[in-house]
XYZ file of C-alpha atoms in Angstrom:
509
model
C -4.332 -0.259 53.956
C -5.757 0.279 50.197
C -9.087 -1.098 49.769
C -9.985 -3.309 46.752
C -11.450 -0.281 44.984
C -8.471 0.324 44.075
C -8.691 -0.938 40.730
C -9.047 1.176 37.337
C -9.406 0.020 33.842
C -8.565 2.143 30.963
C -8.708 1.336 27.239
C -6.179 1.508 24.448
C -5.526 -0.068 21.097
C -2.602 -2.775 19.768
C -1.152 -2.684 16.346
C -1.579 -5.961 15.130
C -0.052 -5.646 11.391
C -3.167 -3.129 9.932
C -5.538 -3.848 12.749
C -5.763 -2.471 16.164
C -7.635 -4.991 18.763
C -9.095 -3.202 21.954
C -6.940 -3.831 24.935
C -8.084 -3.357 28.328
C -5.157 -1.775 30.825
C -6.037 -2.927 34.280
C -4.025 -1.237 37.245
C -4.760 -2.666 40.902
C -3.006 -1.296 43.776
C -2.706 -3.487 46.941
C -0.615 -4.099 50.119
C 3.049 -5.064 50.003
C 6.096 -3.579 49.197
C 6.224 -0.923 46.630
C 6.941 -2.844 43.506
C 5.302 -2.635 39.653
C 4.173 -5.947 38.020
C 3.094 -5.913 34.976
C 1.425 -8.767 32.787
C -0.300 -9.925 29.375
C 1.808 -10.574 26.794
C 4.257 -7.557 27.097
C 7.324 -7.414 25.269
C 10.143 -5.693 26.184
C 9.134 -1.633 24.725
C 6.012 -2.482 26.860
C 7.611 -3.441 30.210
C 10.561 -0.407 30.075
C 6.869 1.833 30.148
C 7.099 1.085 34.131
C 9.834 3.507 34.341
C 8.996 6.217 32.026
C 5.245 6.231 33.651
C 6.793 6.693 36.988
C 9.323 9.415 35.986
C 6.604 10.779 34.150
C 3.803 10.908 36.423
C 6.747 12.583 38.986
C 7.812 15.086 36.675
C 4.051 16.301 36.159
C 3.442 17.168 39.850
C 1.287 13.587 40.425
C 1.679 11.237 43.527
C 3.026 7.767 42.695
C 1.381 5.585 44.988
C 3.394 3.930 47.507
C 2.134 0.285 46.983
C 2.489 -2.890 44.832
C 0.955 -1.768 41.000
C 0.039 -4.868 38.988
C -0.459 -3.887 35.609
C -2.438 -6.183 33.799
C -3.200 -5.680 29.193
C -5.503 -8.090 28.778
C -6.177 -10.016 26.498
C -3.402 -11.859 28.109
C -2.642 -14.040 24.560
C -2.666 -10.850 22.834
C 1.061 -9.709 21.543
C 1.979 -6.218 22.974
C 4.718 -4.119 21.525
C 5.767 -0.704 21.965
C 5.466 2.221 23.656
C 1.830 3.222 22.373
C 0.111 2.025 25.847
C 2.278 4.164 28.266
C -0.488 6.870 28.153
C -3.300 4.576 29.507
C -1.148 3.006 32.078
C -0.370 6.309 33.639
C -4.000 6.916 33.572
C -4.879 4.029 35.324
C -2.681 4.210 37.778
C -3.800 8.299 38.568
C -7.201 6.485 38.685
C -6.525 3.617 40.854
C -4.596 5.777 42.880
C -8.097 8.433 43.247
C -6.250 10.861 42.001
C -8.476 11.266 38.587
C -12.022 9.743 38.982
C -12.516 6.414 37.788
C -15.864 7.177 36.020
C -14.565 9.703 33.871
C -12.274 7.393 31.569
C -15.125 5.092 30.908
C -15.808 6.487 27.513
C -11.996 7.163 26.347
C -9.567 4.948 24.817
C -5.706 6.605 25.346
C -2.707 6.176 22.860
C 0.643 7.402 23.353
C 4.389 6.974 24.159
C 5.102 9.308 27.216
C 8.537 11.296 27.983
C 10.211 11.057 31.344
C 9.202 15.197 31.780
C 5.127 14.160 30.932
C 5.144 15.293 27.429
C 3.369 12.803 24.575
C 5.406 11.505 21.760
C 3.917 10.183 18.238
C 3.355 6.395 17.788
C 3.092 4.361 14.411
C -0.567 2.968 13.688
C -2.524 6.108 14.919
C -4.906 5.408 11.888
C -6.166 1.954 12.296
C -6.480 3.004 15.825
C -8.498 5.678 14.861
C -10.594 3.673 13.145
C -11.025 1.326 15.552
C -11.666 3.257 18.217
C -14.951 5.402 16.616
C -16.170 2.199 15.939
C -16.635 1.023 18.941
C -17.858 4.213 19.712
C -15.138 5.915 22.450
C -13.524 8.851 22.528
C -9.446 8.418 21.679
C -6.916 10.825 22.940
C -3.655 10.882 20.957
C -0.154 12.748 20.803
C -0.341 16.035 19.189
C 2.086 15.174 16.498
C -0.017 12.448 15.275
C -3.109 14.445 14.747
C -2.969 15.390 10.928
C -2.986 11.453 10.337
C -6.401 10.999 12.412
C -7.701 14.136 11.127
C -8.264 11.654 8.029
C -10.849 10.872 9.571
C -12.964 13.911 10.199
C -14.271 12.755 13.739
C -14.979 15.041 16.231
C -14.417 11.749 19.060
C -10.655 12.556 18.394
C -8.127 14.665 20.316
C -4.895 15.126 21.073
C -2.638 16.718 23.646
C 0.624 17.763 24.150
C 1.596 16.470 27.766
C 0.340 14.057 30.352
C -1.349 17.162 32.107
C -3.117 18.502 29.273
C -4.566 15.128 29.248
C -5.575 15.022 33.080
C -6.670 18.781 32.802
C -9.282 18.030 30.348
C -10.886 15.207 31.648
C -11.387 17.143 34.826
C -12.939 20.493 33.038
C -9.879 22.431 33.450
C -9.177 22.749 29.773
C -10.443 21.703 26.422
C -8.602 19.552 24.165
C -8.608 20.133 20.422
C -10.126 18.035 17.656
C -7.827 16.344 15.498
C -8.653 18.311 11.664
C -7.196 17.297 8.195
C -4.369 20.016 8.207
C -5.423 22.259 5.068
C -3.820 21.637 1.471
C -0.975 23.723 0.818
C -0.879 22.970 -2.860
C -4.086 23.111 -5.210
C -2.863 19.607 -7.290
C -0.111 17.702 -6.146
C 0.120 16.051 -9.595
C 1.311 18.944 -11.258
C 5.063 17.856 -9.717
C 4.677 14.205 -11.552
C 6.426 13.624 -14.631
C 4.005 14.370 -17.375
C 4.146 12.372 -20.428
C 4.336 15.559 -22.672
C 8.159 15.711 -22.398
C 8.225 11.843 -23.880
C 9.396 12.356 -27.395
C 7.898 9.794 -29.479
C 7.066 6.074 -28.540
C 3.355 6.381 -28.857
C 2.881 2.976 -28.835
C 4.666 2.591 -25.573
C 2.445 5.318 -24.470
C -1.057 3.841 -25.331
C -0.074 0.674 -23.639
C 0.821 2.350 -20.389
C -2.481 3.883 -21.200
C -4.271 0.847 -21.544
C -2.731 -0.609 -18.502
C -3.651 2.362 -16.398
C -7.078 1.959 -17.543
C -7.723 -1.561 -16.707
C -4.876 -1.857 -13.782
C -3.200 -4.543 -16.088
C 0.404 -5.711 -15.076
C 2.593 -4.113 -17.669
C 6.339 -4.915 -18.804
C 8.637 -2.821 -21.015
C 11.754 -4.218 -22.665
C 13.984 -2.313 -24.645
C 17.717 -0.746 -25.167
C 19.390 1.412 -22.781
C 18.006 5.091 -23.394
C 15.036 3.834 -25.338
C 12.160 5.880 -22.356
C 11.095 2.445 -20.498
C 11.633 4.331 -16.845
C 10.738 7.463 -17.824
C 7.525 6.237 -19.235
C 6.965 4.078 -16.234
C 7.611 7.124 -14.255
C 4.887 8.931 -15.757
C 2.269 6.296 -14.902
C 1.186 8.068 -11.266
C 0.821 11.155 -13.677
C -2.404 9.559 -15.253
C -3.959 7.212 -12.434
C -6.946 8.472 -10.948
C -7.083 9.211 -7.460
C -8.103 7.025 -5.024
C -11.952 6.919 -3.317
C -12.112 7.770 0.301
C -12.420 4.078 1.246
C -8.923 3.026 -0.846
C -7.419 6.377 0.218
C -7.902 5.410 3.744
C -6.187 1.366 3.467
C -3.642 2.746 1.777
C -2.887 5.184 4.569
C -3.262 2.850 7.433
C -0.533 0.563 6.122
C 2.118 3.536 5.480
C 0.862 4.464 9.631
C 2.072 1.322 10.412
C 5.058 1.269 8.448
C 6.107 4.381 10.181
C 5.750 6.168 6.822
C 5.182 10.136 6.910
C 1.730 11.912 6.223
C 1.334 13.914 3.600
C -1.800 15.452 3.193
C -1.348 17.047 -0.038
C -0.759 13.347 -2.025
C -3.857 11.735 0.737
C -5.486 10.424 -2.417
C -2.581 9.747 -4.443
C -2.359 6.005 -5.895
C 0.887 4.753 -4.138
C 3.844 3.979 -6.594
C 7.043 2.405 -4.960
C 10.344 1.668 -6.969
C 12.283 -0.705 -4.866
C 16.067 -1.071 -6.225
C 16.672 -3.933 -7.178
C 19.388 -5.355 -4.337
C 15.833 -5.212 -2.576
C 15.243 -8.894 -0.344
C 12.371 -10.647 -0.414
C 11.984 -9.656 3.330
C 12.316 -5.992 2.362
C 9.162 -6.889 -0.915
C 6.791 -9.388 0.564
C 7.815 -8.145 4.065
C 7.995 -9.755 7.722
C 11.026 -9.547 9.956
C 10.984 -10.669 13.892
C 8.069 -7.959 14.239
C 6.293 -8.395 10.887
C 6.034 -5.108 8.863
C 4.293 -4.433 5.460
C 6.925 -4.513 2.346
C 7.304 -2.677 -0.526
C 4.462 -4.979 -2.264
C 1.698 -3.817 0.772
C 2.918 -0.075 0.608
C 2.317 -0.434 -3.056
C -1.843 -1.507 -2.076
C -4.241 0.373 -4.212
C -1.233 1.504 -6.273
C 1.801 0.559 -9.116
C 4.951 -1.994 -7.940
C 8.068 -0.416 -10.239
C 10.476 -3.271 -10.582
C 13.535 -1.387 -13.473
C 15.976 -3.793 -14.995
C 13.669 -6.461 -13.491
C 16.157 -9.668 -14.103
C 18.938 -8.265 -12.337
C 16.484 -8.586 -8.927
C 17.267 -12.125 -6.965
C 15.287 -15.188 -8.439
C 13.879 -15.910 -4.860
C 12.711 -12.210 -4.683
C 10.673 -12.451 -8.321
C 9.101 -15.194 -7.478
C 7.452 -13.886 -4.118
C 5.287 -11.603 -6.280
C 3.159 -14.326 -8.192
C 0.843 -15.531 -4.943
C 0.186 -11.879 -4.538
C -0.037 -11.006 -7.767
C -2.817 -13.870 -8.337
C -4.472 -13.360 -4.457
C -4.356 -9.701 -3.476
C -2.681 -10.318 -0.049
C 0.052 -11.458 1.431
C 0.868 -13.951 4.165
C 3.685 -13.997 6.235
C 4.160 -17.020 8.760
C 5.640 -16.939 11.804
C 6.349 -19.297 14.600
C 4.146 -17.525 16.964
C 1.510 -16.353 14.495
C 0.414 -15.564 10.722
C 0.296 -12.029 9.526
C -2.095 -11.187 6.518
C -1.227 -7.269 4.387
C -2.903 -6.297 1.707
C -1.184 -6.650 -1.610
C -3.728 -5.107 -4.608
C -1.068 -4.158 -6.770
C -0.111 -3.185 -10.339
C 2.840 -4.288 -11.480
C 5.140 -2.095 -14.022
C 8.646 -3.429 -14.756
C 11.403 -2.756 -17.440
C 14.523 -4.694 -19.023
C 16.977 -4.716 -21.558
C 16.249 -7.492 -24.047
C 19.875 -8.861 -23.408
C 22.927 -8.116 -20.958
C 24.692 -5.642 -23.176
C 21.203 -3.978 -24.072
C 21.766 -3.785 -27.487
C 19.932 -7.511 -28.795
C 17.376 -6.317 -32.000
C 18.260 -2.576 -32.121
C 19.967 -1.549 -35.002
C 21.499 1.030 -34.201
C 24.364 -0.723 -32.053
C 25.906 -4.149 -32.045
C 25.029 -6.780 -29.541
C 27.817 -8.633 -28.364
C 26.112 -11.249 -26.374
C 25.466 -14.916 -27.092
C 22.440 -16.670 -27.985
C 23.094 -18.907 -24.471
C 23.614 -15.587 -22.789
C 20.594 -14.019 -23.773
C 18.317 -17.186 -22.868
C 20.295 -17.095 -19.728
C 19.536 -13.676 -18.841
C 15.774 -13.669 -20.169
C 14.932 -16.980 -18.145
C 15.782 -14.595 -14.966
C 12.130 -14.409 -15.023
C 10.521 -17.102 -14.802
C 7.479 -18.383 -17.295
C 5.147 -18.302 -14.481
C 5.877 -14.837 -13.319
C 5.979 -13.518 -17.167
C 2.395 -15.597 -17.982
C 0.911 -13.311 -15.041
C 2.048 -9.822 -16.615
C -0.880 -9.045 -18.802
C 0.825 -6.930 -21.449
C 4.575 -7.181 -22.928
C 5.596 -4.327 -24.926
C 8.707 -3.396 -27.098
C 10.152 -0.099 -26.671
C 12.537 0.265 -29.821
C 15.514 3.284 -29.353
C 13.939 6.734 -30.892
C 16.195 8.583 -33.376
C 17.865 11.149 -32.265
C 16.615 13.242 -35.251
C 13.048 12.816 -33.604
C 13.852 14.379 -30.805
C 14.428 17.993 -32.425
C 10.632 17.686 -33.568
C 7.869 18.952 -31.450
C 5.616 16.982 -33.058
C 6.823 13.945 -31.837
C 5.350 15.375 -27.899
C 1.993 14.558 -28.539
C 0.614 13.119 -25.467
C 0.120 15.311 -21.929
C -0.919 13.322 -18.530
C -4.143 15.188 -17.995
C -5.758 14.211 -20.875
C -4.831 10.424 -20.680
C -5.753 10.755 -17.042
C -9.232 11.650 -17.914
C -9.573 9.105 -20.244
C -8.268 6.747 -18.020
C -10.622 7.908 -14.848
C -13.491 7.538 -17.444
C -12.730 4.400 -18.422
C -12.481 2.893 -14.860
C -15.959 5.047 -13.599
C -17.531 2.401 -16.455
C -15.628 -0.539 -14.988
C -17.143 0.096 -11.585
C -20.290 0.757 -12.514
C -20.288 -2.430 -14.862
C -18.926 -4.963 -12.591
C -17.779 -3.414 -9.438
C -13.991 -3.607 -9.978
C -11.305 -2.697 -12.077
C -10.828 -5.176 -15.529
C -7.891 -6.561 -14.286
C -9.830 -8.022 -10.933
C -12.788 -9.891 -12.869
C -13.331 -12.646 -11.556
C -14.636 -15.999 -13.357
C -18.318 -15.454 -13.190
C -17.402 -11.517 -13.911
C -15.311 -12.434 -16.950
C -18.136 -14.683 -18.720
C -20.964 -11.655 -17.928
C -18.294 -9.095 -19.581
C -16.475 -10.466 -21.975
C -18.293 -12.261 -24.484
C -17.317 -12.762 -27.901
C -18.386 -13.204 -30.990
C -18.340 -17.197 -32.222
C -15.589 -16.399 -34.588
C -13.846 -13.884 -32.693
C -13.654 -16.537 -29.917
C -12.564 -19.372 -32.322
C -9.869 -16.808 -33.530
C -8.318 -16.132 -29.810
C -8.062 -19.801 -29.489
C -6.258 -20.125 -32.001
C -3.752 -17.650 -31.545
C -3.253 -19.018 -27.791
C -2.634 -22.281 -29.596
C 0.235 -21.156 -32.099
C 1.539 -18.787 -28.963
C 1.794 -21.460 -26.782
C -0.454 -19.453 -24.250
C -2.027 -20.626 -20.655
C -5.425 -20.704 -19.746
C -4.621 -17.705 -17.608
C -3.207 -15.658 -21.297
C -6.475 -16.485 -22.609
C -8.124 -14.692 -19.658
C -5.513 -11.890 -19.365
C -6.286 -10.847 -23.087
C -10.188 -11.048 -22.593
C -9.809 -9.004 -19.471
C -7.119 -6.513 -21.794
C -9.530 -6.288 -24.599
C -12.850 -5.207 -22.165
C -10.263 -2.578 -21.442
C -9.351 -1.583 -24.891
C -13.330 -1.311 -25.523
C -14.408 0.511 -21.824
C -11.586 3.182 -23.169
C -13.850 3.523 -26.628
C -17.064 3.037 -24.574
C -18.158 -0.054 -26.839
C -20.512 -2.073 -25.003
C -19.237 -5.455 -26.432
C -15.734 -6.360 -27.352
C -15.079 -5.976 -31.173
C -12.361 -7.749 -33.621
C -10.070 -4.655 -33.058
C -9.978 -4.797 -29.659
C -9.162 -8.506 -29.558
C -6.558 -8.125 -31.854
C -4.324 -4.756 -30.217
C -4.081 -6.965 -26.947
C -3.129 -10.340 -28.439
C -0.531 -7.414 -30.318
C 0.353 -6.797 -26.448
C 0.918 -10.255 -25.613
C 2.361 -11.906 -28.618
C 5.423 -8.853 -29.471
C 7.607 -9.879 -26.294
C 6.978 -13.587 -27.099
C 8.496 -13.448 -30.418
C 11.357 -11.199 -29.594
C 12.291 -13.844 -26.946
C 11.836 -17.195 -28.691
C-alpha cells in the first residue's frame, strides 16, 4: 500500500496573454485502481498530457506507477492551456513515484511539451516565463529549441534539454545541462537590408515629415496619387527609427513569444513595423479569438502600425484603433475573463485622395464625383483623422526628376541619427517620447510665447480644430524644435506643424 508521502509538487508557469502566473503541479499517488485524474482548470491540450506523460515516461526506460495519479495545477481558478506543463507533470509523478528525489526539484520550475519517445518540444511564451521564473528566483528548465529566445535574457538560472532523460540525468549529477546563451549575430547591422530613403527621388517634404514623425513618434498619414512614393516612403520609416532599449526590446519580444512569432536575434532590437492588408478583421488588429491572442496592433508595441490605402479597410476595423491609439493598451473582454496587451503604437497610413486616385494632380483626369469623393474620404472617420498628428500631401514627381541624381538627397543613416538624437533629448527632458506627454508634461514643455499662443488659437479656430489638434501641434512643434535642439518652441516651429495639420484639411473640404 503507498504511503501518503507519496506526494510531489513541482513548479511551472501559465501563459496568461503576456504574463506567466506560477502554477504549482501536485501529483499524489494512492490506493485504487490504476487510473489518472487530473484537476484545476485544465482544458483540453492540458488533459490529452495524461497520455503523452505515460507513453513518455515508458519510452524513456521509467516505471509508471501502478496506482490512482491525481494530478492537481493549482491555482484551481487559474485557466490552463496547452501542452507547456507536460514536463513538470512527468516530473512529479517520477517524484511521487521515488523514482527522482523529491528534494531536488524544490528550486526548479519545468516548461515543456513532451513527445510520446521522451524528447522535449518548443512551447509559445518561453520569454515571459523566463522572466517570471528568475524573479522569483528558481531555476527553469526548457526545450532546447526554445533556448535562443531565453538566452535574451542572459541568466545563468536557465537551461534546456533535449529529452525527458537529459532532464532526469541532470538533476541527479549524471550530466550537466547547458545554459541558455543569446545565439551570436550573424550579421553586423540588420538595417542595412531596410529600404533606405536614398533611392526616394524627390518628395523632400514627404521626407522631413516622416522625419519629424519618427522623431517625436507622431501618427503620420500620407495621401496622394497612385505612384506618387506614399508606401515606399512609409517603408523606409524602420530604416531611421532608433533601436529599441533593453527594457522595450524585451516587451516587444515577449508578445511575438506568445504569438508564436519566430526569434530572430539579428533584428532583437529592431522597432517592430507590421503592414496588415487591408481585408484584415478587427479580430485579426485589436486581437482576441476563443483563446485571446495579441493582434497586429500589440505586435506593433514599441513600434509603427502600416495601414496602405487606409479607407478601403472595414469601418468597424478603423475605428478599433482610436481607444488604443489614445490609451496605449488594449482590452479584450471575454465571458470568462478580460485580457489587457500592450498597444504603444505609431501609426503610418496612406490613401489616394479619391477612388480613381487622380483628384488634384494634374497630370491625369479625375473622373470621380464630388459625392464620391466625400463618400470615400468619410471612410475615415473625423475622430480617427483628429488623432493622426500630421496629414501630409504627397503630389506625383515628374518623371523628368527622376533622371536627376540630385533629386536623391536624403540616406536613412543620417536621418536616423538625427532622429535617435532628437529622442535621447526627449527622454532626458521628460521621460518619454513627444508624442506621449502627458497634460502636466505638455504645460512644463511646451510653452509659448503670448502671441505665438494667441496665433495657434486662432488658426485652430478658422481650422475648425479639437482641443486634442491644439495639443497634437504643441506636442509636433516640441518635436520640430528637440530636432534643432532649441530649448523653447519658436514661431517657425509652430508654424511647419500647423503646415502638417492644416494641408490635408484643405485638400478635403
Amino acid at each position: 500500500m503507498l504511503s501518503s508521502m507519496s506526494l510531489a509538487i513541482v513548479y511551472s508557469r501559465a501563459q496568461i496573454e503576456i504574463d506567466a502566473p506560477e502554477v504549482r503541479v501536485e501529483v499524489h499517488l494512492s490506493g485504487g485502481l490504476p487510473r489518472i485524474f487530473m484537476v484545476g482548470l485544465a482544458e483540453a491540450a492540458v488533459k490529452e498530457s495524461r497520455d503523452r506523460v505515460r507513453s513518455a515516461l515508458l519510452n524513456s526506460g521509467f516505471t509508471f506507477p501502478v496506482s490512482r495519479v491525481t494530478i492537481s495545477l493549482a491555482p484551481a481558478d487559474l485557466p490552463k492551456d496547452g501542452s507547456r506543463f507536460d514536463l513538470a507533470i512527468a516530473m512529479g509523478i517520477l517524484a511521487a513515484s521515488a523514482q527522482v528525489p523529491k528534494q531536488l526539484l524544490d528550486s526548479f520550475e519545468f516548461v515543456g511539451e513532451l513527445s510520446l519517445g521522451g524528447e522535449l518540444r518548443p512551447v509559445n511564451g518561453i520569454l515571459p516565463t523566463a522572466l517570471a521564473a528568475t524573479r522569483r528566483g528558481r531555476k527553469l528548465i526548457i526545450p532546447e529549441a526554445n533556448q535562443d529566445e531565453a538566452g535574451l535574457l542572459r541568466s545563468d538560472d536557465i537551461f534546456y534539454a533535449s529529452s525527458l532523460l537529459n532532464v532526469v540525468a541532470s538533476l541527479l549529477g549524471r550530466e550537466t545541462l547547458a545554459v541558455a546563451k543569446l545565439p551570436a549575430r550573424q550579421k553586423p547591422d540588420p538595417l542595412n537590408n531596410l529600404p533606405d530613403l536614398k533611392n526616394v527621388c524627390g518628395q523632400q517634404h514627404a521626407i522631413r515629415a516622416l522625419t519629424v514623425a519618427a522623431a517625436g513618434k507622431h501618427n503620420l498619414l500620407f495621401s496622394g496619387p497612385p505612384g506618387s512614393g506614399k508606401t515606399l516612403l512609409a517603408s523606409c520609416m524602420p530604416g531611421i527609427l532608433p533601436q529599441l532599449t533593453e527594457t522595450e526590446a524585451l516587451e516587444t519580444m515577449a508578445i511575438r513569444s506568445v504569438a508564436g512569432m519566430p526569434f530572430n536575434v539579428d533584428r532583437f532590437k529592431q522597432a517592430p513595423y507590421r503592414n496588415p492588408h487591408n481585408t484584415a478583421s478587427a479580430i485579426a488588429m485589436v486581437g482576441g479569438g476563443s483563446k485571446p491572442r495579441p493582434g497586429e496592433i500589440s505586435l506593433a508595441h514599441r513600434g509603427v502600425l502600416f495601414l496602405d490605402e487606409i479607407p478601403e479597410f472595414p469601418r468597424s476595423v478603423l475605428e478599433v484603433l482610436r481607444e488604443p491609439l489614445e490609451s496605449g493598451q488594449i482590452v479584450i473582454s471575454r465571458a470568462a475573463r478580460q485580457s489587457v496587451y500592450p498597444a504603444q503604437f505609431q501609426l503610418l497610413a496612406a490613401m489616394n485622395p479619391c477612388p480613381c486616385g487622380f483628384s488634384g494632380d494634374r497630370s491625369n483626369n479625375c473622373h470621380c464625383s464630388r459625392e464620391q469623393i466625400i463618400r470615400y474620404r468619410q471612410r475615415i472617420s473625423g475622430p480617427l483623422l483628429d488623432r493622426i498628428d500630421m496629414q501630409v500631401e504627397v503630389p506625383r514627381l515628374a518623371l523628368t526628376k527622376i533622371k536627376d541624381p540630385q533629386e536623391y538627397t536624403s540616406d536613412s543613416s543620417i536621418v536616423r541619427q538625427q532622429v535617435s538624437s532628437s529622442r535621447e533629448l526627449q527622454r532626458q527632458r521628460q521621460g518619454v517620447v513627444n508624442a506621449q506627454l502627458s497634460q502636466q508634461q505638455l504645460q512644463d514643455a511646451c510653452r509659448l510665447k503670448p502671441a505665438d499662443q494667441d496665433f495657434l488659437i486662432q488658426t485652430c479656430e478658422q481650422l475648425h480644430l479639437s482641443a486634442r489638434a491644439y495639443t497634437r501641434i504643441l506636442k509636433l512643434a516640441r518635436t520640430i524644435a528637440d530636432m534643432e535642439a532649441e530649448v523653447t518652441i519658436q514661431s517657425h516651429h509652430l508654424a511647419e506643424a500647423i503646415g502638417y495639420r492644416r494641408g490635408f484639411n484643405q485638400s478635403t473640404a
